[in-house]
Amino acid sequence: MSEIPNSFTLDGQLVPFEPGQTILQAALAAGHYIPHLCSSPELKPHGSCKLCTVVVNGRHGSACTAHAMPGQDVQSDTPDLNGKRRLQVQMLFVEGNHFCPGCEKSGNCKLQAVAYDLEMLNPHFPHFFPQRPVDASHPDILLDRNRCIMCEQCVEASRDIDGKEVFGLAGRGLASHLVVNSPSGLLGDSALEAGDKAANICPVGAIVHKRVGYAKPIGARDYDTLGIRAQARAAAEGEGP
Amino acid sequence: MFDLETAANPEKLRRIAIDPVSRVEGHGKVTLLLDENNKVHQVRLHIVEFRGFEKFIEGRPYWEVPVTVQRLCGICPVSHQLAAVKAMDIIAGFGPLPATAEKLRRLMHYGQILQSHAVHFFHLASPDLLLGFDSEMTRRNIIGVVADHPELATQGVLLRKFGQEVIRHVSGKRVHGTGAIPGGVNKALSAAEQAEMRGGIDAMIKWSRDAVQLLKRLHHGNPEFYNRFGAFDSSMMGLVNGKGELDLYHGGLRARDADGAILFDHVDYATYDSLLDEEVKPWSYMKFPYIRAIGPEHGWYKVGPLARVQVCDRIPSPLAEVERQELAALGQGRPVHGTLLYHWARLIEMLHACEVIRDLLDDPDITGTTLMAEPGPRVEEAVGVIEAPRGTLFHHYRVDEHDMVSFCNLIVSTTNNNQAMNEAIRSVARQFLTGREITEPLMNHIEVAIRAYDPCLSCATHALGKMPLEVELLDAEGRLLQRRAHNMAGAA
Ligand code: SF4
Ligand code: FES
């Protein structure tokens, strides 16, 4: 049991938290990175990608949904958990069509950044090469479902922040896919606007602004100099006292 | 499949999946057809082309194309990027590029020419030329050159590396960077990057000059052989600038006939499809382009270094221009058509590329920070053309109102040279086939002729020189007389 009230241990290190914070929020605030893809500070956590799975007092749970409690013993950065995370990320890669070398999100993509962090060297599984429609009907926004990892962030952002419900997930399992709420099912007929949160939250290159891809040169992209883990640390230090 | 996924330690198992993008054939096959008198009647060089790529591009957003088309080629990705982006500049509605943007693109392009020509000459061609066509296969590679001519081999490596560094400074990576985007470029060149390259360029110019001198010494040692090897008359095509000078980045199309007379000049390349047509032959995946006005039988042409240095009136850099004149003098007023002279022309271009790089680095515009043109109204269709290391490269796109590519047609350099390569092989086969037998020397000579064109037979593997060559001999009735295969020399 830790001595400071409102703290827990993460991989043996003491992490303070504010009442109400999740384990992931407290860890990130203290500069400790736990891999995650479907949660974002601006959204209510829904725990779908399972990448943030940690072991809390001997039991597996999602760090993005589990509340921080005094004295918890949390394991995250272990070979076993990271190995499982790597497999999960590899599955995400082969389930969609993620061609990093040509993708405009390359260098700015959270999926790619997490893959690097987890030292994923190959896709391991055979690619599914699914057929997924691209929706270019919107004047400013491109929806390329090939790259969607179904994290639901756009769904939530549209519903909870933009108040529009433009996106939804339909189908189950491998048939899951992102649908657009409009008479034609096309983005161009929806209420989405370029300034909406939903148009700016996608962690991968599935919802992108048109005509501006590759504007950031290699070397100046989000993850070119600092990896996603180092950035989490730097962000916490920047906001610290 | 499922027992693998549910195996105890799936991460320890290996799966090999065939990626359709990387599925490129690395195989050169030549068929020699004899006539009743056992003379070579026809030659067929079989090359698998990458037509599938056009389908891959269709349905993708236009701004993505300059980056993704680079996957077409592992040796000249920058050429594809620039040909595509030149078309997309127009499609996106951008006006003229700011001076800095155009010069940075030129810098990257001439870096590409330098690195590709250096790889070609030092890695692929010099083993044949320096060690002899019939020298032992296991020695006829860059390792053999290193053993016999260590200094030269080192220079070759450093020339290539310099070209790659130029590309990296502009595009962010040595291969498959970004750099050029519709309307301009995405990164300014820093003063430090400029200084670094400027510090190295004089040595590159000197070594390129030395390489031209070396080629001339080889030629002077056996001029008859060099001039006649794989020689055949043909028209030639390439880009020239408004003054009729060599320009590898931009210009109008010019063609000359075998005697040097102008066939067409300063043609806007956007009209290429009214100028050229492509013939389909049942035995080849690769089309045969020809000049419409002349027709398929005689309208084919050569592209690439030997065509370019003879299509232009002059080369706009002093050292290379002197060399061009010397090569031109060989023909005594008529263009030269020997296949081995491609190497000579290629080295002149390498020297020119170094001179251009130096001049660009000395130009104050090169470190400017105005990188993007002014946007204007969108256009539906455009063509981008560039002189890639191996010759004229056409990219033609249509983009729909939702910004998606709806049509794509590419004519790559190797396709432009398709008939010319067949003619070169025929010429060599006529010279070196005796009786009805494929001898090792015949194989070697065919290989040397193909290599002079530096075809993109297989983008990934040919750089390593591991391309297998298969030659088959058919009699007048089409019966197979003999088949022989070997790995092309150059494999290290
Ligand atoms: S489009 Fe992007 S934000 Fe929306 S579910 Fe797919 S990956 Fe997540
Ligand atoms: S981030 Fe916690 S489950 Fe996705």
XYZ file of C-alpha atoms and ligand atoms in Angstrom:
745
model
C 0.000 0.000 0.000
C 1.369 3.351 -0.967
C 2.038 5.993 1.613
C 0.645 8.994 -0.251
C -3.125 8.850 -0.342
C -4.532 9.067 -3.868
C -1.638 7.292 -5.495
C -1.058 3.899 -7.014
C 1.983 2.113 -8.356
C 2.496 1.638 -12.075
C 5.260 -0.820 -12.940
C 6.670 -0.153 -9.486
C 6.543 3.645 -9.716
C 4.286 5.800 -7.592
C 1.632 7.654 -9.612
C -0.566 10.310 -7.982
C -4.123 10.796 -9.175
C -7.067 13.114 -8.739
C -10.262 11.476 -7.550
C -12.335 10.488 -10.572
C -9.366 10.003 -12.904
C -8.901 6.762 -14.777
C -5.638 4.861 -14.535
C -4.784 5.985 -18.079
C -5.486 9.657 -17.325
C -3.424 9.612 -14.147
C -0.571 7.744 -15.820
C -0.456 10.165 -18.768
C -0.643 13.179 -16.450
C 2.415 11.819 -14.669
C 4.246 11.227 -17.963
C 3.856 7.445 -18.079
C 2.725 6.155 -21.424
C 0.287 3.275 -21.659
C -0.408 2.318 -25.307
C -3.975 3.239 -26.281
C -5.863 3.945 -29.475
C -9.589 4.395 -28.877
C -9.532 6.864 -26.034
C -8.917 10.553 -26.210
C -8.833 13.143 -23.418
C -11.785 14.940 -24.958
C -14.086 11.923 -25.054
C -15.738 9.614 -22.597
C -13.742 6.384 -22.549
C -15.544 3.384 -23.983
C -12.814 0.730 -23.887
C -13.097 -0.863 -27.305
C -9.568 -1.345 -28.649
C -8.236 -3.097 -25.534
C -4.740 -1.898 -26.262
C -4.550 -0.179 -22.896
C -5.152 -3.436 -21.060
C -3.146 -3.518 -17.836
C -3.022 -5.878 -14.875
C -4.594 -4.258 -11.800
C -4.030 -6.170 -8.593
C -3.623 -9.339 -10.625
C -6.644 -8.862 -12.894
C -6.741 -7.629 -16.486
C -8.625 -4.426 -17.156
C -8.702 -1.427 -19.492
C -6.655 1.464 -18.146
C -8.882 3.912 -20.014
C -12.027 2.840 -18.164
C -10.719 1.614 -14.791
C -10.759 4.257 -12.116
C -7.573 4.917 -10.261
C -7.777 3.773 -6.633
C -5.388 4.318 -3.773
C -2.822 1.613 -3.443
C -3.533 -0.223 -6.712
C -0.683 -2.277 -8.122
C -0.759 -1.752 -11.883
C 1.433 -3.636 -14.364
C 1.635 -2.248 -17.897
C 5.085 -2.224 -19.432
C 5.693 -5.971 -19.250
C 6.899 -8.286 -22.016
C 3.684 -10.276 -21.787
C 1.326 -7.309 -22.093
C 3.420 -5.645 -24.769
C 3.558 -8.897 -26.730
C -0.221 -9.115 -26.654
C -0.525 -5.476 -27.652
C 1.811 -6.098 -30.552
C -0.411 -8.918 -31.773
C -3.456 -6.684 -31.474
C -1.806 -3.969 -33.508
C -0.674 -6.513 -36.088
C -4.265 -7.677 -36.392
C -5.405 -4.101 -36.913
C -2.860 -3.740 -39.700
C -3.939 -6.844 -41.602
C -7.674 -6.306 -41.106
C -7.576 -3.009 -42.955
C -5.507 -1.739 -45.859
C -2.721 0.210 -44.238
C -0.035 1.023 -46.793
C 2.133 3.281 -44.682
C 4.750 4.164 -47.333
C 2.220 5.990 -49.486
C -0.253 7.084 -46.830
C -0.648 10.791 -46.200
C -1.053 10.158 -42.462
C 2.343 8.476 -42.250
C 4.428 10.160 -39.558
C 1.288 11.667 -37.995
C -0.580 8.412 -37.426
C -1.236 6.999 -33.969
C -1.562 3.430 -35.228
C 1.850 3.675 -36.875
C 3.312 5.400 -33.811
C 1.994 2.702 -31.490
C 3.334 0.026 -33.839
C 6.778 1.618 -33.665
C 6.517 1.910 -29.894
C 5.682 -1.776 -29.639
C 8.529 -2.638 -31.997
C 6.286 -4.259 -34.508
C 8.571 -5.292 -37.366
C 6.119 -7.032 -39.686
C 2.401 -7.690 -39.975
C 2.918 -11.323 -38.925
C -0.537 -12.387 -40.136
C -1.552 -12.598 -43.782
C -3.235 -9.459 -45.043
C -6.981 -9.687 -45.521
C -6.979 -6.997 -48.222
C -10.644 -6.224 -47.541
C -12.687 -4.308 -50.103
C -13.765 -1.122 -48.401
C -15.396 1.868 -50.047
C -13.763 5.275 -50.102
C -16.173 8.191 -49.755
C -14.930 11.341 -51.464
C -18.308 13.014 -51.829
C -17.672 15.693 -49.201
C -16.036 18.842 -50.558
C -13.486 19.145 -47.751
C -13.215 15.769 -46.055
C -12.160 12.364 -47.390
C -13.373 9.213 -45.699
C -11.077 6.299 -46.569
C -12.481 3.264 -44.806
C -9.438 1.239 -45.831
C -7.616 2.822 -42.940
C -10.414 2.842 -40.353
C -9.627 0.921 -37.168
C -13.146 1.363 -35.793
C -12.046 3.160 -32.704
C -15.343 5.068 -32.659
C -13.768 8.384 -31.770
C -15.459 10.114 -34.686
C -18.753 8.540 -33.674
C -18.519 9.894 -30.153
C -17.098 13.246 -31.130
C -19.909 13.838 -33.582
C -22.549 12.808 -31.080
C -21.191 14.256 -27.851
C -19.223 17.293 -28.981
C -20.632 18.346 -32.364
C -24.172 17.254 -31.487
C -24.666 15.804 -34.974
C -24.443 11.993 -34.988
C -22.817 11.898 -38.407
C -20.991 8.604 -37.866
C -21.903 5.202 -36.536
C -20.542 1.684 -36.527
C -22.585 -1.046 -38.189
C -22.105 -4.776 -38.617
C -20.332 -7.142 -36.274
C -16.894 -8.633 -36.068
C -15.054 -8.614 -39.364
C -18.083 -7.104 -41.080
C -18.003 -4.029 -38.826
C -17.759 -0.833 -40.752
C -18.210 2.855 -40.360
C -21.488 4.230 -41.667
C -22.524 7.780 -42.369
C -25.833 9.172 -41.249
C -27.210 10.896 -44.354
C -30.009 10.209 -46.839
C -27.597 8.708 -49.375
C -25.194 7.296 -46.819
C -22.549 9.570 -48.324
C -20.517 12.078 -46.391
C -21.305 14.846 -48.868
C -24.961 14.671 -47.868
C -24.258 14.647 -44.140
C -24.091 17.547 -41.716
C -20.317 17.162 -41.275
C -18.274 20.340 -41.537
C -14.510 20.624 -41.760
C -14.297 22.372 -38.397
C -16.220 19.668 -36.542
C -14.454 17.677 -33.866
C -15.405 14.511 -35.724
C -13.523 15.743 -38.774
C -10.377 16.314 -36.767
C -10.078 13.464 -34.321
C -9.344 10.340 -36.357
C -6.104 8.821 -35.023
C -5.341 7.231 -38.391
C -5.788 8.396 -41.965
C -9.431 7.386 -42.339
C -10.932 10.870 -41.957
C -8.603 13.443 -43.466
C -8.890 16.946 -44.828
C -8.715 16.988 -48.583
C -5.837 18.408 -50.646
C -3.432 19.054 -47.780
C -1.808 15.622 -47.454
C 2.012 15.561 -47.242
C 2.159 19.289 -46.489
C 4.346 18.598 -43.464
C 7.782 17.521 -44.675
C 9.412 14.368 -43.429
C 11.322 15.406 -40.333
C 8.623 17.798 -39.106
C 5.754 15.334 -38.773
C 4.207 14.538 -35.392
C 6.270 11.463 -34.610
C 9.439 12.085 -36.642
C 11.646 13.238 -33.795
C 9.907 11.975 -30.675
C 8.051 8.695 -30.499
C 4.616 8.483 -28.957
C 5.977 7.373 -25.554
C 8.565 10.136 -25.350
C 5.920 12.656 -26.352
C 3.659 11.557 -23.520
C 6.534 12.162 -21.137
C 7.382 15.545 -22.661
C 3.734 16.629 -22.583
C 3.448 15.841 -18.873
C 6.649 17.716 -18.121
C 5.446 20.719 -20.105
C 2.260 20.871 -18.091
C 3.887 20.109 -14.755
C 4.837 22.702 -12.135
C -5.136 -21.406 -41.676
C -6.986 -21.588 -38.406
C -4.703 -24.015 -36.634
C -1.963 -21.473 -37.216
C -3.935 -18.687 -35.635
C -4.771 -20.820 -32.639
C -1.281 -22.269 -32.254
C 0.270 -21.994 -28.827
C 2.859 -19.401 -29.823
C 1.569 -17.774 -32.987
C 4.132 -15.003 -32.737
C 6.879 -17.576 -33.311
C 5.415 -18.820 -36.587
C 6.080 -17.227 -39.916
C 3.596 -16.574 -42.640
C 4.427 -15.434 -46.093
C 1.766 -13.518 -47.932
C 2.094 -12.235 -51.451
C 1.691 -8.507 -51.516
C 0.158 -7.525 -54.844
C 2.124 -4.296 -54.854
C 5.464 -6.012 -54.608
C 4.581 -8.701 -57.087
C 6.834 -7.635 -59.919
C 8.433 -10.050 -62.288
C 12.189 -10.115 -62.377
C 12.843 -12.013 -65.498
C 14.187 -11.235 -68.925
C 13.287 -13.671 -71.643
C 14.474 -13.386 -75.205
C 13.190 -15.399 -78.151
C 15.239 -15.501 -81.328
C 13.291 -16.536 -84.418
C 15.341 -17.816 -87.359
C 14.429 -17.705 -91.036
C 14.906 -20.547 -93.538
C 18.546 -19.594 -93.956
C 19.149 -19.739 -90.217
C 19.561 -15.986 -90.007
C 17.928 -14.117 -87.140
C 14.600 -13.003 -88.481
C 12.906 -11.581 -85.441
C 13.681 -11.024 -81.792
C 11.241 -10.865 -78.944
C 12.205 -9.458 -75.597
C 9.527 -10.418 -73.114
C 9.018 -7.986 -70.292
C 6.260 -7.986 -67.772
C 4.999 -4.488 -67.350
C 3.282 -2.916 -64.406
C -0.040 -2.112 -65.984
C -1.777 -3.145 -62.804
C -0.478 -0.036 -61.170
C -2.771 2.200 -63.161
C -5.776 0.408 -61.687
C -4.242 0.825 -58.244
C -4.136 4.611 -58.723
C -7.675 4.934 -60.037
C -10.097 5.703 -57.217
C -7.417 7.333 -55.086
C -7.260 11.056 -54.223
C -5.045 13.031 -56.580
C -2.712 14.492 -53.933
C -1.712 10.989 -52.897
C -0.560 9.946 -56.361
C 2.887 11.617 -56.531
C 3.850 9.722 -53.390
C 2.278 6.374 -54.207
C 3.522 6.149 -57.809
C 7.025 6.109 -56.447
C 6.402 2.464 -55.602
C 6.573 1.774 -59.318
C 10.308 1.879 -59.327
C 12.994 1.275 -56.768
C 15.625 3.072 -58.823
C 13.927 6.160 -60.172
C 11.038 6.857 -57.756
C 11.741 10.589 -57.922
C 11.047 10.623 -61.660
C 7.622 9.115 -61.106
C 6.930 11.513 -58.260
C 7.821 14.512 -60.387
C 6.007 13.400 -63.537
C 2.883 12.811 -61.440
C 3.164 16.046 -59.492
C 3.619 18.063 -62.682
C 0.248 16.749 -63.818
C -1.304 17.307 -60.387
C -0.049 20.934 -60.234
C -2.330 21.582 -63.186
C -5.209 19.441 -61.949
C -5.186 21.143 -58.551
C -5.372 24.460 -60.374
C -2.046 25.919 -59.318
C -0.432 28.674 -61.339
C 3.279 28.848 -62.171
C 5.552 27.526 -59.438
C 7.637 29.959 -57.372
C 11.273 29.924 -58.485
C 12.393 28.184 -55.297
C 9.897 25.357 -55.650
C 10.808 24.661 -59.257
C 14.522 24.791 -58.504
C 14.190 22.427 -55.549
C 12.331 19.988 -57.749
C 15.047 20.295 -60.375
C 17.673 19.728 -57.720
C 15.935 16.559 -56.618
C 15.546 15.406 -60.222
C 19.174 15.919 -61.169
C 20.128 14.152 -57.938
C 18.029 11.251 -59.175
C 19.720 11.308 -62.593
C 23.114 11.327 -60.907
C 22.380 8.447 -58.572
C 20.680 6.304 -61.202
C 23.348 6.863 -63.861
C 26.073 6.174 -61.296
C 24.462 2.883 -60.266
C 24.005 1.951 -63.868
C 27.506 2.660 -65.002
C 29.544 1.561 -62.021
C 27.482 -1.350 -60.751
C 25.891 -2.726 -63.878
C 27.906 -1.670 -66.908
C 31.493 -1.213 -65.779
C 32.034 -4.917 -65.032
C 31.258 -5.742 -68.687
C 33.232 -2.854 -70.104
C 36.275 -3.019 -67.863
C 36.604 -6.730 -67.288
C 35.395 -7.874 -70.691
C 32.079 -9.282 -71.873
C 33.384 -12.807 -71.747
C 35.192 -12.574 -68.477
C 34.201 -15.102 -65.899
C 30.647 -14.613 -64.677
C 31.571 -14.895 -61.033
C 34.049 -12.043 -61.416
C 32.032 -9.873 -63.773
C 30.408 -7.802 -61.062
C 31.129 -4.807 -58.908
C 33.305 -6.941 -56.632
C 35.502 -7.748 -59.607
C 35.735 -4.039 -60.412
C 36.654 -3.288 -56.816
C 39.480 -5.802 -57.049
C 40.891 -4.452 -60.315
C 39.986 -0.762 -60.103
C 39.455 0.046 -56.430
C 39.542 3.819 -56.814
C 36.980 3.815 -59.568
C 34.643 1.573 -57.613
C 34.871 3.894 -54.614
C 34.069 6.902 -56.760
C 31.064 5.071 -58.143
C 29.748 4.400 -54.676
C 30.292 8.001 -53.580
C 28.692 9.474 -56.711
C 25.613 7.389 -56.109
C 25.559 8.343 -52.453
C 25.851 12.022 -53.283
C 22.834 11.776 -55.579
C 20.903 10.046 -52.819
C 21.853 12.759 -50.343
C 20.591 15.444 -52.717
C 17.291 13.568 -52.912
C 17.166 13.187 -49.145
C 17.735 16.876 -48.478
C 14.825 17.828 -50.717
C 12.388 14.978 -50.139
C 13.184 13.965 -46.562
C 14.315 10.452 -47.445
C 16.814 8.787 -49.764
C 14.068 6.683 -51.315
C 10.338 7.256 -51.342
C 10.294 10.613 -49.613
C 7.681 13.299 -50.143
C 9.171 16.621 -51.241
C 7.102 17.645 -54.247
C 3.398 18.218 -53.567
C 0.789 19.637 -55.942
C 1.567 23.345 -56.210
C 5.152 23.247 -55.025
C 7.337 21.524 -52.462
C 6.831 20.921 -48.753
C 10.222 21.841 -47.393
C 12.731 24.655 -47.791
C 16.414 23.854 -48.089
C 18.392 25.089 -45.101
C 21.647 26.966 -45.478
C 23.392 24.094 -43.715
C 22.036 21.546 -46.178
C 23.027 23.766 -49.058
C 26.542 24.181 -47.676
C 26.937 20.467 -47.083
C 26.108 19.612 -50.679
C 28.081 22.525 -52.090
C 31.116 21.242 -50.235
C 30.952 17.898 -52.003
C 29.889 18.753 -55.531
C 33.258 19.699 -57.031
C 34.625 16.227 -56.398
C 31.529 14.762 -58.062
C 32.095 16.908 -61.136
C 35.707 15.768 -61.311
C 34.867 12.088 -60.941
C 32.097 12.342 -63.510
C 34.569 13.907 -65.922
C 37.007 11.121 -65.197
C 34.307 8.572 -65.904
C 33.648 10.134 -69.319
C 37.379 10.055 -70.056
C 37.514 6.407 -69.042
C 34.684 5.546 -71.399
C 36.433 7.429 -74.193
C 39.633 5.476 -73.572
C 37.678 2.248 -73.777
C 36.103 3.446 -77.003
C 39.387 4.557 -78.516
C 40.780 1.122 -77.738
C 38.289 -0.492 -80.081
C 36.210 2.117 -81.879
C 34.872 -0.197 -84.553
C 33.474 -2.577 -81.993
C 31.897 0.144 -79.849
C 30.343 1.871 -82.828
C 28.946 -1.248 -84.460
C 27.836 -3.273 -81.451
C 24.053 -3.530 -81.512
C 23.828 -0.620 -83.923
C 20.579 0.074 -85.767
C 19.068 3.190 -87.254
C 16.035 4.689 -85.591
C 14.303 7.917 -84.723
C 14.984 9.457 -81.324
C 12.837 11.452 -78.934
C 13.349 13.619 -75.869
C 12.459 16.889 -74.158
C 14.236 20.117 -75.038
C 13.798 23.563 -73.543
C 12.589 26.593 -75.500
C 16.095 27.126 -76.877
C 16.426 23.562 -78.086
C 18.789 22.647 -75.255
C 18.774 19.486 -73.180
C 16.399 19.834 -70.233
C 15.638 16.759 -68.199
C 12.979 18.344 -65.989
C 10.736 20.191 -68.401
C 10.321 21.168 -72.017
C 8.668 20.344 -75.305
C 8.938 17.078 -77.174
C 11.352 16.871 -80.047
C 12.097 13.941 -82.319
C 14.711 13.462 -85.001
C 14.900 10.739 -87.608
C 17.882 8.421 -87.931
C 19.697 10.995 -90.069
C 19.123 13.773 -87.579
C 16.346 15.633 -89.382
C 13.677 17.094 -87.103
C 10.428 15.132 -87.147
C 8.604 17.375 -84.705
C 9.738 20.056 -82.332
C 8.600 21.871 -79.191
C 5.420 19.858 -79.077
C 3.356 20.458 -75.953
C 3.528 17.104 -74.209
C -0.077 17.428 -73.084
C -0.950 16.429 -76.669
C 1.163 13.296 -76.558
C -1.731 10.997 -77.379
C -2.349 12.672 -80.702
C 1.367 12.404 -81.420
C 2.013 8.856 -80.268
C 0.096 5.640 -80.290
C 0.809 2.297 -78.688
C 0.688 -0.971 -80.564
C -0.229 -4.197 -78.822
C 1.555 -7.371 -79.894
C 0.202 -10.758 -78.954
C 3.499 -12.044 -77.585
C 4.273 -9.159 -75.229
C 2.656 -7.648 -72.170
C 4.406 -4.401 -72.956
C 3.026 -2.079 -75.597
C 5.013 -0.679 -78.500
C 4.686 3.100 -78.808
C 5.203 4.758 -82.178
C 4.836 8.146 -83.826
C 1.363 8.206 -85.363
C 2.353 10.215 -88.412
C 4.884 7.556 -89.428
C 2.926 4.475 -88.416
C 3.714 1.420 -86.312
C 6.234 -0.197 -88.625
C 8.722 2.646 -88.841
C 7.427 5.112 -86.270
C 9.169 3.671 -83.221
C 12.005 5.536 -81.634
C 14.749 5.501 -79.018
C 14.611 7.447 -75.770
C 17.122 7.841 -72.970
C 20.663 9.204 -72.844
C 21.820 8.460 -76.394
C 18.591 9.867 -77.837
C 18.582 12.943 -75.606
C 22.122 14.126 -76.218
C 21.494 13.891 -79.960
C 17.983 15.280 -80.048
C 19.052 18.532 -78.374
C 21.091 21.268 -80.042
C 23.386 21.658 -77.089
C 23.777 20.867 -73.409
C 23.489 23.991 -71.261
C 26.499 23.268 -69.057
C 30.023 23.802 -70.331
C 31.875 20.586 -69.448
C 29.107 18.284 -70.614
C 28.640 20.325 -73.793
C 32.283 19.783 -74.759
C 31.769 16.063 -74.319
C 28.548 16.100 -76.298
C 30.362 17.682 -79.219
C 33.029 15.009 -79.093
C 30.433 12.238 -79.153
C 28.556 13.967 -81.949
C 31.751 14.283 -84.010
C 31.910 10.515 -84.127
C 29.003 10.435 -86.551
C 30.500 13.060 -88.870
C 27.289 14.946 -89.174
C 24.964 11.980 -88.753
C 23.631 10.724 -85.399
C 25.342 7.670 -83.953
C 23.251 4.613 -83.141
C 25.582 2.105 -81.504
C 24.052 0.507 -78.454
C 27.228 0.779 -76.382
C 27.294 4.499 -77.031
C 24.399 4.709 -74.606
C 26.984 4.382 -71.851
C 29.013 7.261 -73.214
C 25.916 9.465 -73.456
C 24.828 8.397 -69.978
C 28.122 9.516 -68.488
C 27.890 12.847 -70.298
C 24.485 13.281 -68.686
C 25.885 12.332 -65.302
C 28.490 15.076 -65.707
C 25.753 17.483 -66.777
C 23.664 16.541 -63.734
C 26.593 17.394 -61.454
C 27.094 20.749 -63.147
C 23.382 21.549 -62.840
C 23.392 20.567 -59.167
C 26.330 22.882 -58.556
C 24.648 25.789 -60.340
C 21.404 25.226 -58.454
C 23.257 25.177 -55.151
C 24.916 28.474 -56.060
C 21.569 30.022 -56.904
C 20.216 32.214 -54.062
C 16.672 31.060 -54.911
C 17.486 27.561 -53.712
C 17.176 28.511 -50.041
C 14.087 30.666 -50.618
C 11.005 30.041 -48.530
C 8.180 30.702 -50.957
C 7.378 27.106 -51.683
C 3.820 27.066 -52.981
C 2.153 28.522 -56.067
C -1.115 30.443 -55.954
C -4.147 28.197 -56.222
C -6.695 28.650 -58.979
C -9.622 26.710 -60.402
C -9.476 22.939 -60.552
C -8.852 21.214 -63.881
C -10.118 17.784 -64.839
C -7.267 16.342 -66.847
C -3.532 16.845 -67.189
C -0.305 15.268 -68.402
C 3.072 15.370 -66.681
C 6.232 14.433 -68.548
C 9.809 14.264 -67.433
C 13.071 12.850 -68.730
C 13.665 10.009 -66.282
C 17.129 8.431 -66.188
C 16.059 5.821 -68.760
C 14.086 8.166 -70.992
C 10.867 10.050 -71.493
C 8.224 9.247 -68.895
C 4.550 10.123 -69.415
C 1.934 10.373 -66.671
C -1.605 11.199 -67.737
C -4.506 11.613 -65.298
C -8.139 12.524 -65.162
C -9.574 13.493 -61.772
C -13.292 13.675 -61.026
C -15.168 16.468 -59.249
C -14.623 14.714 -55.917
C -10.828 14.827 -56.300
C -10.478 11.149 -57.151
C -8.394 9.817 -60.027
C -10.763 8.367 -62.611
C -8.219 7.577 -65.327
C -4.499 7.016 -65.386
C -2.165 6.182 -68.242
C 1.568 5.808 -67.837
C 4.140 5.304 -70.563
C 7.360 4.489 -68.795
C 10.805 4.905 -70.329
C 11.301 1.200 -70.827
C 8.064 1.025 -72.823
C 9.215 3.892 -75.011
C 12.383 1.902 -75.702
C 10.566 -1.377 -76.248
C 11.067 -1.721 -79.996
C 14.548 -0.226 -79.779
C 15.632 -2.903 -77.316
C 14.296 -5.606 -79.588
C 16.243 -4.090 -82.474
C 19.406 -3.889 -80.414
C 19.146 -7.549 -79.522
C 18.415 -8.462 -83.117
C 21.448 -6.553 -84.282
C 23.635 -8.293 -81.709
C 22.154 -11.701 -82.453
C 22.819 -11.251 -86.157
C 26.368 -10.297 -85.370
C 27.107 -13.086 -82.920
C 24.857 -16.044 -83.719
C 26.740 -18.707 -85.577
C 24.886 -21.754 -86.768
C 21.910 -22.820 -84.740
C 23.361 -22.685 -81.294
C 23.001 -20.345 -78.327
C 26.552 -20.031 -77.151
C 27.719 -18.467 -73.917
C 29.291 -15.531 -75.773
C 25.977 -14.920 -77.553
C 24.190 -14.884 -74.215
C 26.739 -12.438 -72.858
C 26.420 -10.107 -75.809
C 22.633 -10.107 -75.646
C 22.872 -9.342 -71.970
C 25.236 -6.438 -72.597
C 22.873 -5.023 -75.227
C 19.858 -5.191 -72.923
C 21.812 -3.663 -70.105
C 22.860 -0.653 -72.191
C 19.208 0.411 -72.125
C 19.006 -0.183 -68.413
C 15.440 -1.402 -68.731
C 13.283 -1.622 -65.638
C 12.837 -5.346 -66.177
C 12.280 -5.720 -62.537
C 12.512 -2.694 -60.402
C 13.513 -4.405 -57.226
C 15.861 -7.137 -58.301
C 17.619 -5.744 -61.309
C 19.573 -3.265 -59.257
C 21.144 -6.205 -57.560
C 21.976 -7.685 -60.940
C 20.320 -10.935 -60.089
C 18.051 -10.951 -63.049
C 17.948 -14.299 -64.767
C 18.198 -14.165 -68.540
C 16.648 -16.852 -70.640
C 17.267 -17.107 -74.371
C 15.421 -19.463 -76.657
C 16.046 -20.192 -80.301
C 13.182 -21.059 -82.650
C 13.522 -22.230 -86.242
C 11.521 -20.901 -89.169
C 8.677 -23.296 -88.356
C 8.577 -22.063 -84.773
C 10.107 -25.240 -83.326
C 12.220 -24.781 -80.245
C 15.835 -25.565 -81.079
C 17.451 -24.663 -77.812
C 16.859 -22.888 -74.536
C 19.573 -21.531 -72.336
C 19.460 -19.520 -69.136
C 21.890 -17.880 -66.819
C 21.940 -15.283 -64.121
C 22.958 -11.959 -65.477
C 26.332 -10.781 -64.394
C 26.577 -8.038 -61.834
C 25.281 -10.104 -58.953
C 27.559 -9.475 -56.041
S -12.832 6.865 -39.034
Fe -11.086 7.205 -37.686
S -12.015 8.008 -35.808
Fe -13.678 7.066 -36.950
S -13.801 4.958 -36.220
Fe -12.470 4.923 -38.016
S -10.394 5.135 -37.196
Fe -11.809 5.775 -35.548
S -7.682 2.911 -25.204
Fe -8.531 1.688 -23.675
S -9.584 0.187 -24.738
Fe -8.857 1.522 -26.328
